[in-house]
Short mmCIF file of C-alpha atoms in Angstrom, two decimals:
data_model
loop_
_atom_site.label_atom_id
_atom_site.label_comp_id
_atom_site.label_asym_id
_atom_site.label_seq_id
_atom_site.Cartn_x
_atom_site.Cartn_y
_atom_site.Cartn_z
CA UNK D 45 -90.10 228.53 -132.82
CA UNK D 46 -88.38 225.75 -134.76
CA UNK D 47 -89.14 222.16 -134.16
CA UNK D 48 -86.96 220.75 -131.29
CA UNK D 49 -83.93 218.75 -132.12
CA UNK D 50 -83.92 215.10 -131.33
CA UNK D 51 -82.62 214.43 -127.66
CA UNK D 52 -79.11 213.66 -127.12
CA UNK D 53 -79.80 210.63 -124.82
CA UNK D 54 -83.05 208.70 -125.08
CA UNK D 55 -84.82 207.46 -121.76
CA UNK D 56 -82.76 204.43 -120.51
CA UNK D 57 -84.27 203.66 -117.19
CA UNK D 58 -87.55 204.33 -115.46
CA UNK D 59 -85.49 206.26 -112.90
CA UNK D 60 -85.25 208.99 -115.63
CA UNK D 61 -88.80 209.74 -114.93
CA UNK D 62 -87.90 211.72 -111.78
CA UNK D 63 -85.45 214.27 -112.74
CA UNK D 64 -82.56 214.39 -110.24
CA UNK D 65 -84.36 212.37 -107.70
CA UNK D 66 -81.45 210.19 -107.17
CA UNK D 67 -78.89 212.80 -106.34
CA UNK D 68 -78.41 214.19 -102.84
CA UNK D 69 -78.67 217.64 -104.13
CA UNK D 70 -82.18 217.24 -105.34
CA UNK D 71 -83.43 215.26 -102.35
CA UNK D 72 -86.35 217.01 -100.68
CA UNK D 73 -84.85 216.25 -97.21
CA UNK D 74 -81.74 218.24 -98.31
CA UNK D 75 -83.06 221.27 -100.39
CA UNK D 76 -86.28 222.68 -99.01
CA UNK D 77 -86.70 225.01 -101.92
CA UNK D 78 -87.28 222.22 -104.51
CA UNK D 79 -90.72 220.63 -104.92
CA UNK D 80 -92.09 217.86 -107.09
CA UNK D 81 -94.01 219.00 -110.23
CA UNK D 82 -95.99 216.56 -112.39
CA UNK D 83 -96.41 217.42 -116.12
CA UNK D 84 -99.10 215.48 -117.87
CA UNK D 85 -100.01 215.26 -121.57
CA UNK D 86 -103.37 213.36 -122.32
CA UNK D 87 -104.06 214.39 -126.00
CA UNK D 88 -102.29 211.74 -127.91
CA UNK D 89 -99.23 211.55 -129.98
CA UNK D 90 -96.23 209.23 -130.65
CA UNK D 91 -93.36 211.10 -128.94
CA UNK D 92 -93.91 213.83 -126.49
CA UNK D 93 -91.37 216.14 -124.77
CA UNK D 94 -91.78 218.97 -122.13
CA UNK D 95 -89.51 222.01 -121.89
CA UNK D 96 -90.00 225.53 -120.18
CA UNK D 97 -88.30 228.16 -118.14
CA UNK D 98 -87.06 225.57 -115.80
CA UNK D 99 -84.66 224.47 -118.49
CA UNK D 100 -84.11 227.71 -120.12
CA UNK D 101 -86.33 226.35 -123.29
CA UNK D 102 -83.37 224.63 -124.20
CA UNK D 103 -83.17 221.04 -122.78
CA UNK D 104 -86.22 219.03 -124.01
CA UNK D 105 -87.33 216.47 -121.33
CA UNK D 106 -88.68 213.28 -122.93
CA UNK D 107 -92.04 212.20 -121.27
CA UNK D 108 -92.96 208.58 -120.30
CA UNK D 109 -95.91 206.89 -121.92
CA UNK D 110 -98.50 205.14 -119.93
CA UNK D 111 -101.44 203.97 -122.04
CA UNK D 112 -102.56 207.21 -123.93
CA UNK D 113 -101.02 209.64 -121.44
CA UNK D 114 -97.53 210.97 -121.12
CA UNK D 115 -96.11 211.89 -117.73
CA UNK D 116 -92.89 213.59 -116.51
CA UNK D 117 -91.89 214.41 -112.87
CA UNK D 118 -89.11 216.86 -111.95
CA UNK D 119 -87.95 218.56 -108.68
CA UNK D 120 -88.09 222.27 -109.45
CA UNK D 121 -87.52 225.36 -107.42
CA UNK D 122 -90.29 227.24 -105.79
CA UNK D 123 -91.95 229.83 -107.92
CA UNK D 124 -93.82 230.22 -111.14
CA UNK D 125 -92.68 228.19 -114.33
CA UNK D 126 -93.85 228.46 -117.86
CA UNK D 127 -93.81 225.42 -119.77
CA UNK D 128 -94.92 223.72 -123.12
CA UNK D 129 -95.10 220.33 -124.61
CA UNK D 130 -93.59 219.33 -127.94
CA UNK D 131 -95.86 216.59 -129.74
CA UNK D 132 -94.39 214.76 -132.67
CA UNK D 133 -92.34 218.01 -133.52
CA UNK D 134 -95.16 220.38 -132.93
CA UNK D 135 -95.27 222.92 -130.07
CA UNK D 136 -98.42 222.56 -128.23
CA UNK D 137 -100.09 223.62 -124.93
CA UNK D 138 -102.82 221.80 -122.86
CA UNK D 139 -106.16 223.03 -121.70
CA UNK D 140 -105.74 220.94 -118.42
CA UNK D 141 -103.32 223.54 -117.01
CA UNK D 142 -103.43 227.35 -116.69
CA UNK D 143 -102.20 229.35 -119.52
CA UNK D 144 -100.30 232.75 -119.80
CA UNK D 145 -99.24 234.86 -122.92
CA UNK D 146 -95.65 236.09 -122.82
CA UNK D 147 -94.17 239.38 -124.16
CA UNK D 148 -93.95 237.53 -127.72
CA UNK D 149 -97.67 236.62 -127.65
CA UNK D 150 -96.87 232.95 -127.34
CA UNK D 151 -99.39 230.97 -125.25
CA UNK D 152 -97.70 228.79 -122.56
CA UNK D 153 -98.91 226.76 -119.73
CA UNK D 154 -97.99 227.76 -116.26
CA UNK D 155 -97.55 226.12 -112.95
CA UNK D 156 -97.15 228.02 -109.64
CA UNK D 157 -95.17 226.24 -106.99
CA UNK D 158 -94.77 228.98 -104.61
CA UNK D 159 -97.63 227.94 -102.49
CA UNK D 160 -96.73 224.30 -102.30
CA UNK D 161 -96.70 222.84 -98.83
CA UNK D 162 -94.83 219.63 -98.15
CA UNK D 163 -96.60 216.83 -95.99
CA UNK D 164 -95.33 216.93 -92.33
CA UNK D 165 -94.75 213.22 -92.52
CA UNK D 166 -91.86 213.87 -94.78
CA UNK D 167 -89.99 215.97 -92.19
CA UNK D 168 -86.96 213.99 -91.17
CA UNK D 169 -86.64 216.14 -87.87
CA UNK D 170 -89.92 215.07 -86.64
CA UNK D 171 -89.57 212.25 -84.08
CA UNK D 172 -91.34 209.00 -84.91
CA UNK D 173 -93.68 208.99 -81.95
CA UNK D 174 -94.47 211.44 -79.24
CA UNK D 175 -94.79 209.72 -75.74
CA UNK D 176 -96.91 212.68 -74.40
CA UNK D 177 -99.74 211.50 -77.03
CA UNK D 178 -100.22 208.30 -75.08
CA UNK D 179 -101.56 207.65 -71.73
CA UNK D 180 -103.26 205.09 -69.34
CA UNK D 181 -106.38 207.08 -68.83
CA UNK D 182 -109.60 205.09 -69.30
CA UNK D 183 -111.87 206.50 -71.99
CA UNK D 184 -115.33 207.69 -70.83
CA UNK D 185 -117.77 204.92 -71.03
CA UNK D 186 -120.05 206.83 -73.36
CA UNK D 187 -117.42 206.49 -76.02
CA UNK D 188 -117.80 202.91 -76.52
CA UNK D 189 -121.39 202.21 -75.20
CA UNK D 190 -123.37 204.69 -77.39
CA UNK D 191 -125.78 203.33 -79.92
CA UNK D 192 -124.77 203.05 -83.46
CA UNK D 193 -125.83 205.98 -85.78
CA UNK D 194 -129.37 205.94 -86.90
CA UNK D 195 -130.40 205.20 -90.38
CA UNK D 196 -130.64 208.41 -92.44
CA UNK D 197 -134.48 209.51 -92.59
CA UNK D 198 -134.15 209.67 -96.56
CA UNK D 199 -133.58 205.99 -96.60
CA UNK D 200 -136.67 205.24 -94.70
CA UNK D 201 -138.72 205.96 -97.93
CA UNK D 202 -139.03 202.57 -99.39
CA UNK D 203 -140.23 202.67 -102.91
CA UNK D 204 -141.73 199.19 -102.83
CA UNK D 205 -143.79 199.88 -99.86
CA UNK D 206 -145.43 203.04 -101.16
CA UNK D 207 -148.92 203.42 -102.52
CA UNK D 208 -149.05 202.96 -106.40
CA UNK D 209 -150.32 205.84 -108.37
CA UNK D 210 -153.02 205.58 -110.83
CA UNK D 211 -151.82 205.50 -114.52
CA UNK D 212 -153.54 206.84 -117.74
CA UNK D 213 -153.85 203.20 -119.09
CA UNK D 214 -155.12 201.88 -115.87
CA UNK D 215 -151.87 200.39 -114.82
CA UNK D 216 -150.87 201.48 -111.36
CA UNK D 217 -147.23 202.79 -111.16
CA UNK D 218 -145.05 203.53 -108.26
CA UNK D 219 -144.09 207.24 -107.44
CA UNK D 220 -140.71 208.51 -108.44
CA UNK D 221 -138.10 207.54 -105.86
CA UNK D 222 -135.77 209.77 -104.10
CA UNK D 223 -132.31 209.87 -105.64
CA UNK D 224 -130.65 208.71 -102.34
CA UNK D 225 -132.57 205.54 -102.22
CA UNK D 226 -131.36 204.35 -105.55
CA UNK D 227 -128.90 201.39 -105.72
CA UNK D 228 -129.74 200.57 -102.03
CA UNK D 229 -130.74 196.95 -101.39
CA UNK D 230 -133.84 196.59 -99.07
CA UNK D 231 -134.88 193.27 -97.76
CA UNK D 232 -137.67 191.91 -95.48
CA UNK D 233 -137.59 189.46 -92.55
CA UNK D 234 -137.86 185.94 -93.25
CA UNK D 235 -141.29 184.87 -93.38
CA UNK D 236 -142.63 181.39 -94.25
CA UNK D 237 -139.23 180.46 -95.28
CA UNK D 238 -138.98 183.19 -97.94
CA UNK D 239 -136.84 186.47 -97.85
CA UNK D 240 -137.63 189.25 -100.34
CA UNK D 241 -135.15 191.78 -101.60
CA UNK D 242 -135.67 194.86 -103.74
CA UNK D 243 -133.42 197.15 -105.65
CA UNK D 244 -134.14 200.28 -107.65
CA UNK D 245 -132.09 201.75 -110.48
CA UNK D 246 -132.22 204.56 -112.85
CA UNK D 247 -131.42 204.90 -116.49
CA UNK D 248 -131.91 208.44 -117.66
CA UNK D 249 -135.47 209.33 -116.81
CA UNK D 250 -136.62 205.69 -116.32
CA UNK D 251 -136.66 203.78 -113.06
CA UNK D 252 -136.56 200.03 -112.69
CA UNK D 253 -137.24 198.14 -109.65
CA UNK D 254 -136.16 194.48 -109.36
CA UNK D 255 -137.48 192.14 -106.49
CA UNK D 256 -135.77 188.79 -105.70
CA UNK D 257 -137.40 186.18 -103.75
CA UNK D 258 -135.15 183.64 -102.00
CA UNK D 259 -136.25 180.41 -100.64
CA UNK D 260 -134.28 179.85 -97.27
CA UNK D 261 -132.78 176.46 -97.04
CA UNK D 262 -134.36 173.93 -94.58
CA UNK D 263 -132.12 172.59 -91.97
CA UNK D 264 -131.50 168.74 -91.75
CA UNK D 265 -133.10 168.74 -88.38
CA UNK D 266 -136.38 170.22 -89.54
CA UNK D 267 -136.19 167.96 -92.70
CA UNK D 268 -135.83 164.82 -90.75
CA UNK D 269 -138.57 165.92 -88.16
CA UNK D 270 -140.84 166.21 -91.11
CA UNK D 271 -139.96 162.85 -92.40
CA UNK D 272 -140.60 161.39 -88.92
CA UNK D 273 -144.36 162.47 -89.36
CA UNK D 274 -144.21 165.86 -87.77
CA UNK D 275 -145.58 168.58 -90.08
CA UNK D 276 -144.90 172.44 -89.29
CA UNK D 277 -147.80 174.57 -88.38
CA UNK D 278 -149.74 176.24 -91.09
CA UNK D 279 -150.01 179.59 -89.33
CA UNK D 280 -148.60 181.36 -86.39
CA UNK D 281 -150.34 180.79 -83.04
CA UNK D 282 -152.72 183.38 -81.41
CA UNK D 283 -151.54 185.89 -78.87
CA UNK D 284 -150.80 184.36 -75.46
CA UNK D 285 -149.62 180.93 -76.84
CA UNK D 286 -145.97 181.39 -77.42
CA UNK D 287 -143.78 178.46 -77.37
CA UNK D 288 -141.39 178.09 -74.39
CA UNK D 289 -137.76 178.18 -75.12
CA UNK D 290 -137.73 174.33 -74.50
CA UNK D 291 -140.51 171.89 -74.00
CA UNK D 292 -141.85 171.30 -70.37
CA UNK D 293 -139.78 168.60 -68.76
CA UNK D 294 -142.78 166.78 -67.11
CA UNK D 295 -145.01 166.96 -70.33
CA UNK D 296 -142.45 166.05 -73.00
CA UNK D 297 -139.36 164.39 -71.94
CA UNK D 298 -139.58 163.17 -68.35
CA UNK D 299 -136.86 160.99 -67.33
CA UNK D 300 -136.18 158.88 -64.42
CA UNK D 301 -135.66 160.41 -60.96
CA UNK D 302 -133.02 159.56 -58.52
CA UNK D 303 -135.38 157.62 -56.22
CA UNK D 304 -137.37 155.62 -58.82
CA UNK D 305 -137.12 154.22 -62.25
CA UNK D 306 -134.22 152.06 -63.96
CA UNK D 307 -130.98 152.21 -62.10
CA UNK D 308 -132.50 153.51 -58.90
CA UNK D 309 -131.31 150.53 -56.82
CA UNK D 310 -127.79 150.33 -58.48
CA UNK D 311 -124.67 150.46 -56.35
CA UNK D 312 -121.21 151.43 -57.12
CA UNK D 313 -120.49 147.70 -57.66
CA UNK D 314 -123.17 147.62 -60.30
CA UNK D 315 -121.53 150.60 -62.03
CA UNK D 316 -118.21 148.81 -62.06
CA UNK D 317 -120.02 145.63 -63.33
CA UNK D 318 -121.72 147.49 -66.23
CA UNK D 319 -118.25 149.00 -67.23
CA UNK D 320 -116.59 145.66 -67.24
CA UNK D 321 -119.48 143.97 -69.22
CA UNK D 322 -119.22 146.60 -71.81
CA UNK D 323 -115.44 146.22 -72.21
CA UNK D 324 -115.75 142.47 -72.37
CA UNK D 325 -118.57 142.64 -74.92
CA UNK D 326 -116.59 144.91 -77.16
CA UNK D 327 -113.58 142.69 -76.91
CA UNK D 328 -115.45 139.38 -77.47
CA UNK D 329 -118.84 140.01 -79.45
CA UNK D 330 -119.57 136.18 -79.45
CA UNK D 331 -119.76 136.21 -75.69
CA UNK D 332 -122.08 139.14 -75.61
CA UNK D 333 -125.26 137.19 -75.14
CA UNK D 334 -123.77 135.37 -72.19
CA UNK D 335 -122.62 138.64 -70.66
CA UNK D 336 -125.97 140.22 -71.04
CA UNK D 337 -127.74 137.37 -69.67
CA UNK D 338 -125.66 137.69 -66.44
CA UNK D 339 -126.60 141.44 -65.78
CA UNK D 340 -129.01 141.98 -62.93
CA UNK D 341 -132.14 143.90 -63.19
CA UNK D 342 -130.34 146.83 -61.29
CA UNK D 343 -127.56 146.70 -63.77
CA UNK D 344 -129.93 146.70 -66.74
CA UNK D 345 -131.77 149.50 -65.34
CA UNK D 346 -128.48 151.35 -64.76
CA UNK D 347 -127.61 150.93 -68.58
CA UNK D 348 -131.01 152.16 -69.59
CA UNK D 349 -130.78 155.21 -67.45
CA UNK D 350 -127.30 155.98 -69.08
CA UNK D 351 -129.01 155.78 -72.58
CA UNK D 352 -131.82 157.81 -71.40
CA UNK D 353 -129.38 160.52 -70.26
CA UNK D 354 -127.29 160.72 -73.40
CA UNK D 355 -130.55 160.75 -75.50
CA UNK D 356 -132.01 163.52 -73.36
CA UNK D 357 -129.02 165.80 -73.80
CA UNK D 358 -128.84 165.43 -77.56
CA UNK D 359 -132.49 165.60 -78.09
CA UNK D 360 -132.82 168.96 -76.21
CA UNK D 361 -129.88 170.45 -78.27
CA UNK D 362 -131.52 169.42 -81.61
CA UNK D 363 -134.87 170.72 -80.31
CA UNK D 364 -133.50 174.17 -79.29
CA UNK D 365 -131.82 174.44 -82.50
CA UNK D 366 -134.94 173.73 -84.31
CA UNK D 367 -136.73 176.27 -82.28
CA UNK D 368 -134.22 178.97 -83.11
CA UNK D 369 -134.55 178.21 -86.85
CA UNK D 370 -138.32 178.63 -86.71
CA UNK D 371 -137.85 181.92 -84.91
CA UNK D 372 -135.55 183.14 -87.44
CA UNK D 373 -138.00 182.20 -90.08
CA UNK D 374 -140.58 184.44 -88.28
CA UNK D 375 -142.64 181.50 -86.82
CA UNK D 376 -143.80 181.06 -83.24
CA UNK D 377 -144.92 177.50 -82.15
CA UNK D 378 -147.43 176.74 -79.44
CA UNK D 379 -146.56 174.46 -76.57
CA UNK D 380 -148.32 171.46 -78.11
CA UNK D 381 -146.51 172.05 -81.40
CA UNK D 382 -143.31 172.40 -79.55
CA UNK D 383 -143.99 168.98 -77.89
CA UNK D 384 -144.68 167.20 -80.96
CA UNK D 385 -141.65 168.57 -82.70
CA UNK D 386 -139.51 167.26 -79.70
CA UNK D 387 -141.02 163.74 -80.03
CA UNK D 388 -139.96 163.78 -83.79
CA UNK D 389 -136.38 165.04 -82.85
CA UNK D 390 -136.12 162.63 -80.22
CA UNK D 391 -136.59 159.65 -82.55
CA UNK D 392 -134.07 161.14 -85.07
CA UNK D 393 -131.50 161.70 -82.03
CA UNK D 394 -131.85 157.98 -81.14
CA UNK D 395 -131.12 156.78 -84.68
CA UNK D 396 -128.13 159.23 -85.04
CA UNK D 397 -126.69 158.22 -81.62
CA UNK D 398 -127.10 154.44 -82.40
CA UNK D 399 -125.13 154.70 -85.63
CA UNK D 400 -122.50 157.43 -84.77
CA UNK D 401 -121.88 157.11 -81.02
CA UNK D 402 -119.88 153.87 -80.25
CA UNK D 403 -120.79 153.90 -76.51
CA UNK D 404 -124.33 154.46 -76.93
CA UNK D 405 -124.28 151.73 -79.59
CA UNK D 406 -122.65 149.29 -77.32
CA UNK D 407 -124.93 149.81 -74.45
CA UNK D 408 -127.99 149.67 -76.62
CA UNK D 409 -126.83 146.47 -78.09
CA UNK D 410 -126.00 144.74 -74.71
CA UNK D 411 -129.37 146.04 -73.53
CA UNK D 412 -131.25 144.37 -76.25
CA UNK D 413 -129.53 141.16 -75.66
CA UNK D 414 -130.30 141.32 -72.05
CA UNK D 415 -134.04 141.66 -72.76
CA UNK D 416 -134.30 138.84 -75.24
CA UNK D 417 -136.44 136.12 -73.55
CA UNK D 418 -136.94 138.28 -70.50
CA UNK D 419 -139.93 140.43 -70.93
CA UNK D 420 -139.64 143.46 -68.85
CA UNK D 421 -141.67 146.68 -68.41
CA UNK D 422 -138.54 148.55 -69.52
CA UNK D 423 -138.40 147.72 -73.28
CA UNK D 424 -135.11 148.41 -74.87
CA UNK D 425 -136.69 149.36 -78.26
CA UNK D 426 -136.18 153.31 -78.02
CA UNK D 427 -135.27 154.67 -74.71
CA UNK D 428 -138.32 156.50 -73.56
#
């Protein structure tokens, strides 16, 4: 065949990529016998056309370039179509599509659209929803309470946990890993503040394992407790000495009871006087010493009880948070270690409240003024 003539009209819009797609006659919703066919040339060239039996071999359709590939999409009748490419004026056929030889011994590519099945979602006659597919029946409980799937048994073969094999040079080597374990990240539980992660990869016949050691950050609570003089235990306690979820109330943070201790004899009037004293001292700091000196023993005890209650709640929260962090790090504290940790955390809780909590700071300052020059068994230094 002779080289094709130049096309009469160059491609003007990307819409030309889809032959006849914008006309009602070629719409897949109108003509059920026309289906989309994609022609692709991936062997280079500057200008590529496609033609075939669907154009009578006369009309050459210009293909659209995308990178190194050329593509053309057309809506064709069902059946078998022979086609060929014209690359820079030369007739070519591609190895990426089936070929057949015609009566003139020309090798052509072929596409068979006779078995094409359109997606059901494209059927315009299908309703948007089926009410019968919905209901109010409650699913069986087993559908949402069953356990998650188990780890595949192949992944349980952890290479870094395997026994090394003796090597000829005396350097032990790990056995060859299973292919399914490659590129999987394995990690250990956090122990002594360190988490270990391992990854094995392959390059041709060589396997390389990389191990990462990550130091887990220390929380501000544990750091401050250490600065306060409490040191973490060097090793886990023996069996039978687990730390309680919180320290025993009687041994660690015993507070005043309702019938004894500071504030035990306070009345409703004392509570009102304390509230007024705090308000007056905040409004006129210069009068705070006189206001504090006028407070009775019961009223001072009531203020001390308020400080203790506030300090108790914050200390317990900080202590439980520190215990959770040690459990996540794989450590278990004994009861004595837990009590010493609570004492250190309690001191930090007092310093934090006295610098951040306005009410706590006001009560503590007024209580200090009240105890100046009046020795008492209830020292305001740090609420016990």
